[in-house]
Coordinates of C-alpha atoms in Angstrom, one line a residue:
X1349 CA -15.7 8.3 -101.6
X1350 CA -12.1 8.3 -100.2
X1351 CA -10.9 5.4 -98.2
X1352 CA -10.6 6.1 -94.4
X1353 CA -9.3 4.1 -91.5
X1354 CA -8.2 4.8 -87.9
X1355 CA -4.8 4.1 -86.3
X1356 CA -4.0 3.2 -82.7
X1357 CA -3.7 6.9 -81.7
X1358 CA -7.3 7.8 -82.7
X1359 CA -6.4 9.4 -86.0
X1360 CA -8.3 8.9 -89.3
X1361 CA -6.4 7.9 -92.5
X1362 CA -7.9 9.3 -95.7
X1363 CA -6.9 7.3 -98.8
X1364 CA -6.8 8.6 -102.4
X1365 CA -9.6 7.8 -104.8
X1366 CA -7.7 4.9 -106.3
X1367 CA -7.1 1.8 -104.2
X1368 CA -3.6 1.8 -105.5
X1369 CA -2.7 5.2 -104.2
X1370 CA 0.9 5.6 -103.0
X1371 CA 0.2 7.2 -99.6
X1372 CA -2.3 7.9 -96.9
X1373 CA -3.1 11.2 -95.3
X1374 CA -3.5 11.1 -91.4
X1375 CA -6.0 13.5 -89.9
X1376 CA -6.5 13.4 -86.2
X1377 CA -9.8 14.0 -84.6
X1378 CA -8.4 16.7 -82.4
X1379 CA -7.3 18.6 -85.6
X1380 CA -10.7 18.1 -87.1
X1381 CA -12.4 19.5 -84.0
X1382 CA -10.0 22.4 -84.0
X1383 CA -10.8 23.0 -87.7
X1384 CA -14.5 23.2 -87.0
X1385 CA -15.1 24.9 -83.7
X1386 CA -18.5 25.1 -82.2
X1387 CA -20.6 28.0 -82.9
X1388 CA -22.5 30.3 -80.5
X1389 CA -25.2 27.8 -79.9
X1390 CA -23.2 26.4 -76.9
X1391 CA -22.1 23.1 -75.7
X1392 CA -25.2 21.3 -77.0
X1393 CA -24.3 22.2 -80.6
X1394 CA -20.8 21.0 -79.9
X1395 CA -22.1 17.7 -78.8
X1396 CA -24.4 17.3 -81.8
X1397 CA -21.4 18.2 -84.1
X1398 CA -19.2 15.5 -82.5
X1399 CA -22.0 12.9 -82.8
X1400 CA -22.5 13.7 -86.4
X1401 CA -18.9 13.1 -87.2
X1402 CA -18.9 9.9 -85.3
X1403 CA -21.9 8.8 -87.2
X1404 CA -20.2 9.7 -90.5
X1405 CA -17.2 7.6 -89.6
X1406 CA -19.5 4.8 -88.6
X1407 CA -21.5 5.0 -91.9
X1408 CA -18.2 5.0 -93.9
X1409 CA -17.3 1.9 -92.1
X1410 CA -20.5 0.3 -93.1
X1411 CA -20.3 1.2 -96.8
X1412 CA -16.7 0.3 -97.2
X1413 CA -17.1 -3.0 -95.4
X1414 CA -17.5 -5.3 -98.5
X1415 CA -14.1 -4.1 -99.7
X1416 CA -12.3 -5.0 -96.5
X1417 CA -11.9 -8.3 -94.8
X1418 CA -13.9 -9.1 -91.8
X1419 CA -10.9 -9.3 -89.6
X1420 CA -9.7 -5.8 -90.6
X1421 CA -13.1 -4.2 -89.9
X1422 CA -13.3 -5.8 -86.5
X1423 CA -9.9 -4.3 -85.6
X1424 CA -10.8 -0.7 -86.8
X1425 CA -14.3 -0.4 -85.2
X1426 CA -13.2 -0.3 -81.4
X1427 CA -10.5 2.3 -82.1
X1428 CA -13.0 4.7 -83.8
X1429 CA -15.4 4.5 -80.9
X1430 CA -12.6 5.0 -78.4
X1431 CA -11.4 8.1 -80.2
X1432 CA -14.8 9.6 -80.3
X1433 CA -15.3 9.1 -76.6
X1434 CA -11.9 10.6 -75.8
X1435 CA -12.7 13.6 -77.9
X1436 CA -16.0 14.2 -76.1
X1437 CA -14.4 13.8 -72.7
X1438 CA -11.8 16.4 -73.6
X1439 CA -14.5 18.9 -74.7
X1440 CA -16.5 18.5 -71.5
X1441 CA -13.5 18.7 -69.2
X1442 CA -12.4 22.0 -70.8
X1443 CA -15.9 23.4 -70.6
X1444 CA -16.6 22.5 -66.9
X1445 CA -13.0 23.3 -65.7
X1446 CA -13.4 26.9 -67.0
X1447 CA -16.7 27.2 -65.2
X1448 CA -15.4 25.8 -61.9
X1449 CA -12.3 28.0 -61.9
X1450 CA -14.5 31.0 -62.3
X1451 CA -16.6 30.1 -59.2
X1452 CA -13.6 29.3 -57.0
X1453 CA -11.8 32.5 -57.8
X1454 CA -15.0 34.6 -57.3
X1455 CA -15.7 33.5 -53.7
X1456 CA -13.4 33.0 -50.7
X1457 CA -14.1 30.6 -47.7
X1458 CA -15.0 32.5 -44.5
X1459 CA -13.1 31.8 -41.3
X1460 CA -14.8 29.6 -38.7
X1461 CA -16.3 31.4 -35.7
X1462 CA -15.6 30.5 -32.1
X1463 CA -16.6 32.0 -28.8
X1464 CA -13.8 33.1 -26.5
X1465 CA -13.6 34.5 -23.0
X1466 CA -11.1 35.3 -20.3
X1467 CA -10.9 32.8 -17.4
X1468 CA -13.3 33.6 -14.6
X1469 CA -11.6 34.7 -11.3
X1470 CA -13.6 33.5 -8.3
X1471 CA -12.8 32.9 -4.6
X1472 CA -13.0 29.2 -3.8
X1473 CA -11.6 27.3 -0.9
X1474 CA -9.1 24.4 -1.3
X1475 CA -10.7 21.1 -0.4
X1476 CA -10.0 17.4 -0.9
X1477 CA -12.3 14.6 -1.8
X1478 CA -12.1 11.3 0.1
X1479 CA -14.0 8.0 0.4
X1480 CA -15.3 7.2 3.9
X1481 CA -17.4 4.6 5.6
X1482 CA -20.1 5.0 8.2
X1483 CA -19.9 3.3 11.6
X1484 CA -22.1 3.2 14.6
X1485 CA -21.2 5.2 17.6
X1486 CA -22.7 2.6 19.9
X1487 CA -22.9 -1.1 19.1
X1488 CA -23.7 -3.8 21.5
X1489 CA -24.2 -7.6 21.5
X1490 CA -27.3 -8.4 23.7
X1491 CA -26.6 -11.4 25.9
X1492 CA -28.5 -12.7 28.9
X1493 CA -27.0 -12.1 32.4
X1494 CA -29.2 -14.9 33.9
X1495 CA -30.0 -18.3 32.6
X1496 CA -33.4 -19.7 32.0
X1497 CA -36.1 -20.4 29.4
X1498 CA -36.9 -17.6 26.9
X1499 CA -40.6 -16.9 27.1
X1500 CA -41.2 -13.7 25.2
X1501 CA -39.8 -11.7 22.2
X1502 CA -41.1 -8.1 21.9
X1503 CA -39.6 -6.8 18.6
X1504 CA -39.5 -7.5 14.9
X1505 CA -36.1 -8.1 13.2
X1506 CA -34.6 -4.8 11.9
X1507 CA -37.0 -2.4 13.5
X1508 CA -36.1 0.8 15.3
X1509 CA -36.2 0.4 19.1
X1510 CA -35.9 3.0 21.8
X1511 CA -34.0 3.1 25.0
X1512 CA -35.8 1.1 27.7
X1513 CA -38.0 -0.9 25.3
X1514 CA -38.6 -4.6 26.4
X1515 CA -36.9 -6.9 23.9
X1516 CA -36.7 -10.4 25.6
X1517 CA -38.3 -12.0 28.6
X1518 CA -36.7 -15.0 30.4
X1519 CA -38.9 -17.1 32.8
X1520 CA -38.5 -15.3 36.2
X1521 CA -40.1 -17.9 38.4
X1522 CA -36.8 -19.5 39.6
X1523 CA -35.6 -16.1 40.7
X1524 CA -38.9 -15.2 42.3
X1525 CA -38.5 -18.4 44.5
X1526 CA -35.0 -17.3 45.3
X1527 CA -36.4 -13.9 46.3
X1528 CA -39.0 -15.4 48.6
X1529 CA -36.4 -17.5 50.3
X1530 CA -34.2 -14.5 50.9
X1531 CA -37.2 -12.6 52.3
X1532 CA -37.9 -15.5 54.7
X1533 CA -34.2 -15.5 55.8
X1534 CA -34.5 -11.8 56.5
X1535 CA -37.5 -12.3 58.7
X1536 CA -35.7 -15.1 60.7
X1537 CA -32.6 -12.9 61.1
X1538 CA -34.7 -10.0 62.3
X1539 CA -36.4 -12.2 64.9
X1540 CA -33.0 -13.5 66.2
X1541 CA -31.8 -9.9 66.3
X1542 CA -34.7 -8.8 68.4
X1543 CA -34.2 -11.7 70.8
X1544 CA -30.5 -11.0 71.1
X1545 CA -31.2 -7.4 71.8
X1546 CA -33.6 -8.2 74.6
X1547 CA -31.2 -10.7 76.2
X1548 CA -28.3 -8.2 76.0
X1549 CA -30.4 -5.6 77.8
X1550 CA -31.2 -8.0 80.6
X1551 CA -27.5 -9.1 80.9
X1552 CA -26.4 -5.5 81.2
X1553 CA -29.0 -4.8 83.9
X1554 CA -27.9 -7.8 86.0
X1555 CA -24.3 -6.7 85.6
X1556 CA -25.1 -3.3 87.1
X1557 CA -26.9 -4.9 90.1
X1558 CA -24.1 -7.4 90.7
X1559 CA -26.4 -10.3 89.9
X1560 CA -24.8 -10.9 86.5
X1561 CA -21.4 -11.3 85.0
X1562 CA -19.5 -9.6 82.3
X1563 CA -19.1 -12.8 80.5
X1564 CA -22.9 -13.1 80.0
X1565 CA -23.0 -9.5 78.7
X1566 CA -20.3 -10.3 76.1
X1567 CA -22.1 -13.5 75.0
X1568 CA -25.4 -11.6 74.5
X1569 CA -23.6 -8.8 72.6
X1570 CA -22.1 -11.5 70.3
X1571 CA -25.5 -13.0 69.7
X1572 CA -26.9 -9.6 68.8
X1573 CA -24.1 -8.9 66.3
X1574 CA -24.6 -12.3 64.7
X1575 CA -28.3 -11.6 64.3
X1576 CA -27.5 -8.3 62.7
X1577 CA -25.1 -9.9 60.2
X1578 CA -27.8 -12.4 59.4
X1579 CA -30.2 -9.6 58.6
X1580 CA -27.6 -8.0 56.3
X1581 CA -27.0 -11.3 54.5
X1582 CA -30.8 -11.8 54.0
X1583 CA -31.1 -8.3 52.6
X1584 CA -28.3 -9.0 50.2
X1585 CA -30.0 -12.2 49.2
X1586 CA -33.1 -10.3 48.5
X1587 CA -31.3 -7.7 46.4
X1588 CA -29.6 -10.4 44.4
X1589 CA -32.8 -12.2 43.7
X1590 CA -34.5 -8.9 42.7
X1591 CA -31.6 -8.2 40.4
X1592 CA -31.9 -11.6 38.8
X1593 CA -35.6 -11.0 38.3
X1594 CA -34.8 -7.6 36.7
X1595 CA -32.3 -9.3 34.4
X1596 CA -35.0 -11.6 33.2
X1597 CA -36.3 -8.5 31.3
X1598 CA -33.8 -7.6 28.6
X1599 CA -34.4 -4.1 27.4
X1600 CA -32.8 -1.8 24.8
X1601 CA -29.8 0.2 26.3
X1602 CA -30.1 3.0 23.7
X1603 CA -32.1 4.0 20.7
X1604 CA -31.1 2.3 17.5
X1605 CA -31.8 -0.4 14.9
X1606 CA -32.0 -3.9 16.2
X1607 CA -30.7 -6.9 14.2
X1608 CA -32.1 -10.3 13.6
X1609 CA -33.0 -12.4 16.6
X1610 CA -30.7 -15.4 17.1
X1611 CA -32.9 -17.3 19.5
X1612 CA -36.6 -18.4 19.6
X1613 CA -39.2 -18.6 22.3
X1614 CA -38.6 -21.7 24.4
X1615 CA -34.8 -21.7 23.9
X1616 CA -32.7 -22.4 27.0
X1617 CA -30.6 -19.3 27.6
X1618 CA -27.2 -19.4 29.3
X1619 CA -26.4 -16.2 31.2
X1620 CA -23.6 -14.9 33.4
X1621 CA -23.5 -11.4 35.0
X1622 CA -19.7 -11.5 35.2
X1623 CA -19.2 -13.2 31.8
X1624 CA -17.2 -15.9 33.5
X1625 CA -18.9 -18.6 31.5
X1626 CA -20.2 -18.8 27.9
X1627 CA -23.4 -16.9 27.4
X1628 CA -26.0 -16.9 24.7
X1629 CA -26.0 -14.2 22.0
X1630 CA -29.5 -13.0 21.5
X1631 CA -29.2 -10.2 18.9
X1632 CA -27.2 -7.0 18.1
X1633 CA -28.2 -3.3 18.4
X1634 CA -26.5 -0.3 16.8
X1635 CA -27.1 3.4 17.3
X1636 CA -27.9 5.6 14.3
X1637 CA -28.2 9.2 15.4
X1638 CA -25.7 10.6 15.2
X1639 CA -23.3 8.3 13.3
X1640 CA -19.6 8.3 12.6
X1641 CA -17.9 8.7 9.2
X1642 CA -14.4 7.2 9.1
X1643 CA -11.9 8.1 6.4
X1644 CA -8.1 8.3 5.9
X1645 CA -6.2 11.4 5.0
X1646 CA -2.8 11.4 3.2
X1647 CA 0.2 12.9 4.9
X1648 CA 0.5 15.9 2.6
X1649 CA -3.2 16.7 3.0
X1650 CA -3.0 16.3 6.7
X1651 CA -0.1 18.8 6.9
X1652 CA -2.0 21.4 5.0
X1653 CA -5.1 20.8 7.1
X1654 CA -3.2 21.0 10.3
X1655 CA -1.6 24.4 9.4
X1656 CA -5.0 25.9 8.5
X1657 CA -6.7 24.3 11.5
X1658 CA -4.1 25.8 13.8
X1659 CA -4.5 29.2 12.2
X1660 CA -8.3 29.2 11.9
X1661 CA -10.2 27.5 14.7
X1662 CA -13.7 27.4 13.6
X1663 CA -16.2 25.9 11.2
X1664 CA -13.7 25.9 8.3
X1665 CA -11.3 23.8 10.2
X1666 CA -13.8 21.1 11.1
X1667 CA -16.6 21.3 8.5
X1668 CA -17.1 18.4 6.0
X1669 CA -19.7 17.8 3.3
X1670 CA -21.0 14.4 2.4
X1671 CA -22.6 12.7 -0.6
X1672 CA -23.9 9.2 -0.8
X1673 CA -23.1 6.8 -3.6
X1674 CA -26.3 7.6 -5.6
X1675 CA -26.3 11.3 -4.9
X1676 CA -24.8 14.0 -7.2
X1677 CA -24.8 16.8 -4.7
X1678 CA -23.0 17.2 -1.4
X1679 CA -26.0 18.1 0.7
X1680 CA -25.2 16.4 4.1
X1681 CA -23.0 18.2 6.7
X1682 CA -20.7 16.8 9.3
X1683 CA -18.1 17.8 11.9
X1684 CA -14.6 16.5 11.9
X1685 CA -14.0 15.7 15.6
X1686 CA -11.2 13.1 15.7
X1687 CA -7.8 12.8 14.2
X1688 CA -5.7 9.8 15.2
X1689 CA -2.4 10.3 17.1
X1690 CA -0.2 8.5 14.6
X1691 CA 0.2 7.9 10.8
X1692 CA -0.1 4.4 9.5
X1693 CA 3.5 3.6 8.3
X1694 CA 2.3 1.0 5.8
X1695 CA -0.1 3.3 3.9
X1696 CA 1.2 6.8 4.8
X1697 CA -2.3 7.9 5.9
X1698 CA -3.8 9.0 9.2
X1699 CA -7.2 8.0 10.4
X1700 CA -9.8 10.7 10.8
X1701 CA -13.5 10.7 11.8
X1702 CA -16.5 13.0 11.4
X1703 CA -19.8 12.9 13.3
X1704 CA -22.8 13.2 11.1
X1705 CA -26.4 14.0 12.2
X1706 CA -28.8 11.3 11.2
X1707 CA -32.2 12.4 12.5
X1708 CA -34.1 10.6 9.7
X1709 CA -32.1 7.4 10.5
X1710 CA -31.4 7.0 6.8
X1711 CA -27.7 6.4 7.1
X1712 CA -26.6 2.9 8.3
X1713 CA -23.2 1.6 9.5
X1714 CA -21.0 0.1 6.8
X1715 CA -22.4 2.4 4.1
X1716 CA -19.8 4.2 1.9
X1717 CA -19.9 7.9 1.1
X1718 CA -17.8 10.6 -0.5
X1719 CA -16.6 13.3 1.8
X1720 CA -15.1 16.7 1.1
X1721 CA -12.8 18.3 3.7
X1722 CA -11.9 22.0 3.4
X1723 CA -8.2 22.3 4.1
X1724 CA -7.5 26.0 3.1
X1725 CA -9.6 29.2 3.1
X1726 CA -11.1 30.8 -0.1
X1727 CA -8.6 32.4 -2.5
X1728 CA -8.9 33.9 -6.0
X1729 CA -8.9 31.0 -8.6
X1730 CA -9.1 30.8 -12.4
X1731 CA -12.0 28.8 -13.7
X1732 CA -13.3 27.9 -17.2
X1733 CA -16.2 25.7 -18.4
X1734 CA -15.6 22.0 -18.2
X1735 CA -16.4 21.6 -21.9
X1736 CA -13.5 24.0 -22.7
X1737 CA -11.0 21.5 -21.3
X1738 CA -9.9 18.7 -23.6
X1739 CA -7.9 15.6 -22.8
X1740 CA -4.8 15.1 -24.9
X1741 CA -3.4 11.7 -24.1
X1742 CA -2.2 12.1 -20.5
X1743 CA -2.6 15.9 -20.0
X1744 CA -5.5 18.4 -20.1
X1745 CA -5.4 21.3 -22.6
X1746 CA -7.4 24.4 -23.4
X1747 CA -7.5 26.1 -26.8
X1748 CA -6.6 29.8 -26.7
X1749 CA -6.8 32.4 -29.5
X1750 CA -3.7 34.5 -30.1
X1751 CA -3.8 38.2 -31.1
X1752 CA -3.6 37.3 -34.8
X1753 CA -6.5 34.8 -34.6
X1754 CA -4.4 31.7 -34.5
X1755 CA -5.6 28.8 -32.3
X1756 CA -2.9 27.9 -29.7
X1757 CA -3.3 24.7 -27.6
X1758 CA -2.1 25.2 -24.0
X1759 CA -1.5 22.5 -21.3
X1760 CA -3.2 23.2 -17.9
X1761 CA -3.4 21.6 -14.5
X1762 CA -7.0 21.1 -13.5
X1763 CA -8.8 20.8 -10.2
X1764 CA -12.3 19.8 -9.2
X1765 CA -15.6 21.2 -10.4
X1766 CA -16.9 24.3 -8.6
X1767 CA -20.0 26.1 -9.5
X1768 CA -20.3 24.2 -12.8
X1769 CA -16.8 25.3 -13.8
X1770 CA -13.4 23.5 -13.8
X1771 CA -10.8 24.9 -11.5
X1772 CA -7.5 25.7 -13.3
X1773 CA -4.6 25.3 -11.0
X1774 CA -1.8 26.3 -13.4
X1775 CA -1.2 27.0 -17.1
X1776 CA -3.4 30.0 -17.7
X1777 CA -3.2 33.7 -17.0
X1778 CA -6.1 36.0 -16.2
X1779 CA -5.7 37.8 -19.6
X1780 CA -5.7 34.7 -21.8
X1781 CA -8.6 34.3 -24.3
X1782 CA -9.9 30.7 -24.0
X1783 CA -12.3 29.1 -26.5
X1784 CA -15.4 28.2 -24.6
X1785 CA -17.6 27.3 -27.6
X1786 CA -16.9 26.0 -31.1
X1787 CA -14.1 23.7 -30.3
X1788 CA -14.9 21.5 -33.3
X1789 CA -13.6 24.4 -35.5
X1790 CA -10.5 25.0 -33.4
X1791 CA -7.7 23.3 -35.2
X1792 CA -4.3 24.1 -33.6
X1793 CA -2.5 26.6 -35.8
X1794 CA -5.6 27.5 -37.9
X1795 CA -7.1 31.0 -38.2
X1796 CA -10.5 31.6 -36.6
X1797 CA -12.9 34.5 -36.1
X1798 CA -13.3 35.0 -32.3
X1799 CA -16.4 36.3 -30.7
X1800 CA -16.6 37.5 -27.1
X1801 CA -18.5 35.3 -24.6
X1802 CA -19.1 35.3 -20.9
X1803 CA -18.3 32.7 -18.2
X1804 CA -20.8 32.5 -15.3
X1805 CA -20.4 30.8 -11.9
X1806 CA -23.4 28.7 -10.8
X1807 CA -23.6 28.8 -7.1
X1808 CA -26.6 26.4 -7.0
X1809 CA -24.5 23.6 -8.5
X1810 CA -21.5 24.1 -6.2
X1811 CA -22.5 21.2 -4.1
X1812 CA -22.6 18.7 -7.0
X1813 CA -20.1 16.0 -7.3

């Protein structure tokens, strides 16, 4: 058998039969593979053929081992295995690359499909959204107008009370005594007046018969007038005492929700009808139906609103819609009935107020709400689905499809949501084709296959926030 060995490039050196031969013949594995191509049995036969040659090289190494040193055999064996592996990798790469190229060339990738539509043109009014706070139309601090001991409380904290309901009762007995005294004084004054009247009549009769003097008549007239004044004073004392007794009953001045009581039964109450001295605060009462909604309007919005209000005097100029903090729809209605007479110079806003019906007494003073004010009549407006608008850093954009099917990003100025659609204030034309579905496939500058869609206005969701 001829001596064989491998070099660092994966070739096999075939030596002459004599160990003393002059030269070596180098045959690479690639040349060997090329000399013996695989037959028609396919790739499996090629693999078997390569394995057989590797085994032959391995067997040669085993038989020739005794004639070589151990160090030389250990250096040759890794290079033979590496050469065989490289040869197999080349064969498989060539086979599979031919197969892959055939598949790629035979089929083309289809264009991604997107749904497009022209912007919907719908008549919508111009309105602004503001934040407001409810306040009571009537609010009163209940204080006693007479002093005394508190004897009764006729309500529970926080309940709804109606106009005229009894709330507190102060001990009326001191004022009843005062009334009795004034009544007695009236009776005394009445008796004196009757006597003075009789004496005056006698004096006048004597004067006519020349048995009396004019001086006596004047004296009796004066006594009668004094008696009449005493009667009037007694009557005033009676009215004053009756009023004090009436003020011992503290009633609700209007219908509303009462606050927490600040006194207890048995407390000594300080009162004053003219509030000339400190008085005791008993509780507070606020009205609920209707209720005010206060909010501030910017100067620019106020100017637009004023022009439209002057041109259109009617519901549009005064109507507002309201939504509470936990509500998604603007279902409550109100009427704008007050605009302040000057703008706040520090904030550049003007205070406005709407009156809101509150028949269910659900709204309470101090509560916040969102309010929409219509400042311009309906006009044709472009609208697209909100999902078709994407945010690109600091601006909003929509994806349009050009005539050649290219995706073109377009910046737009957006408004609020109306009927489930986003109002487009600028940036679009009525004839533009906007991508309304399939945005994930809409890469700017890429080709797409557009399919026509439809944009619909949902009137039922127009009141949503």
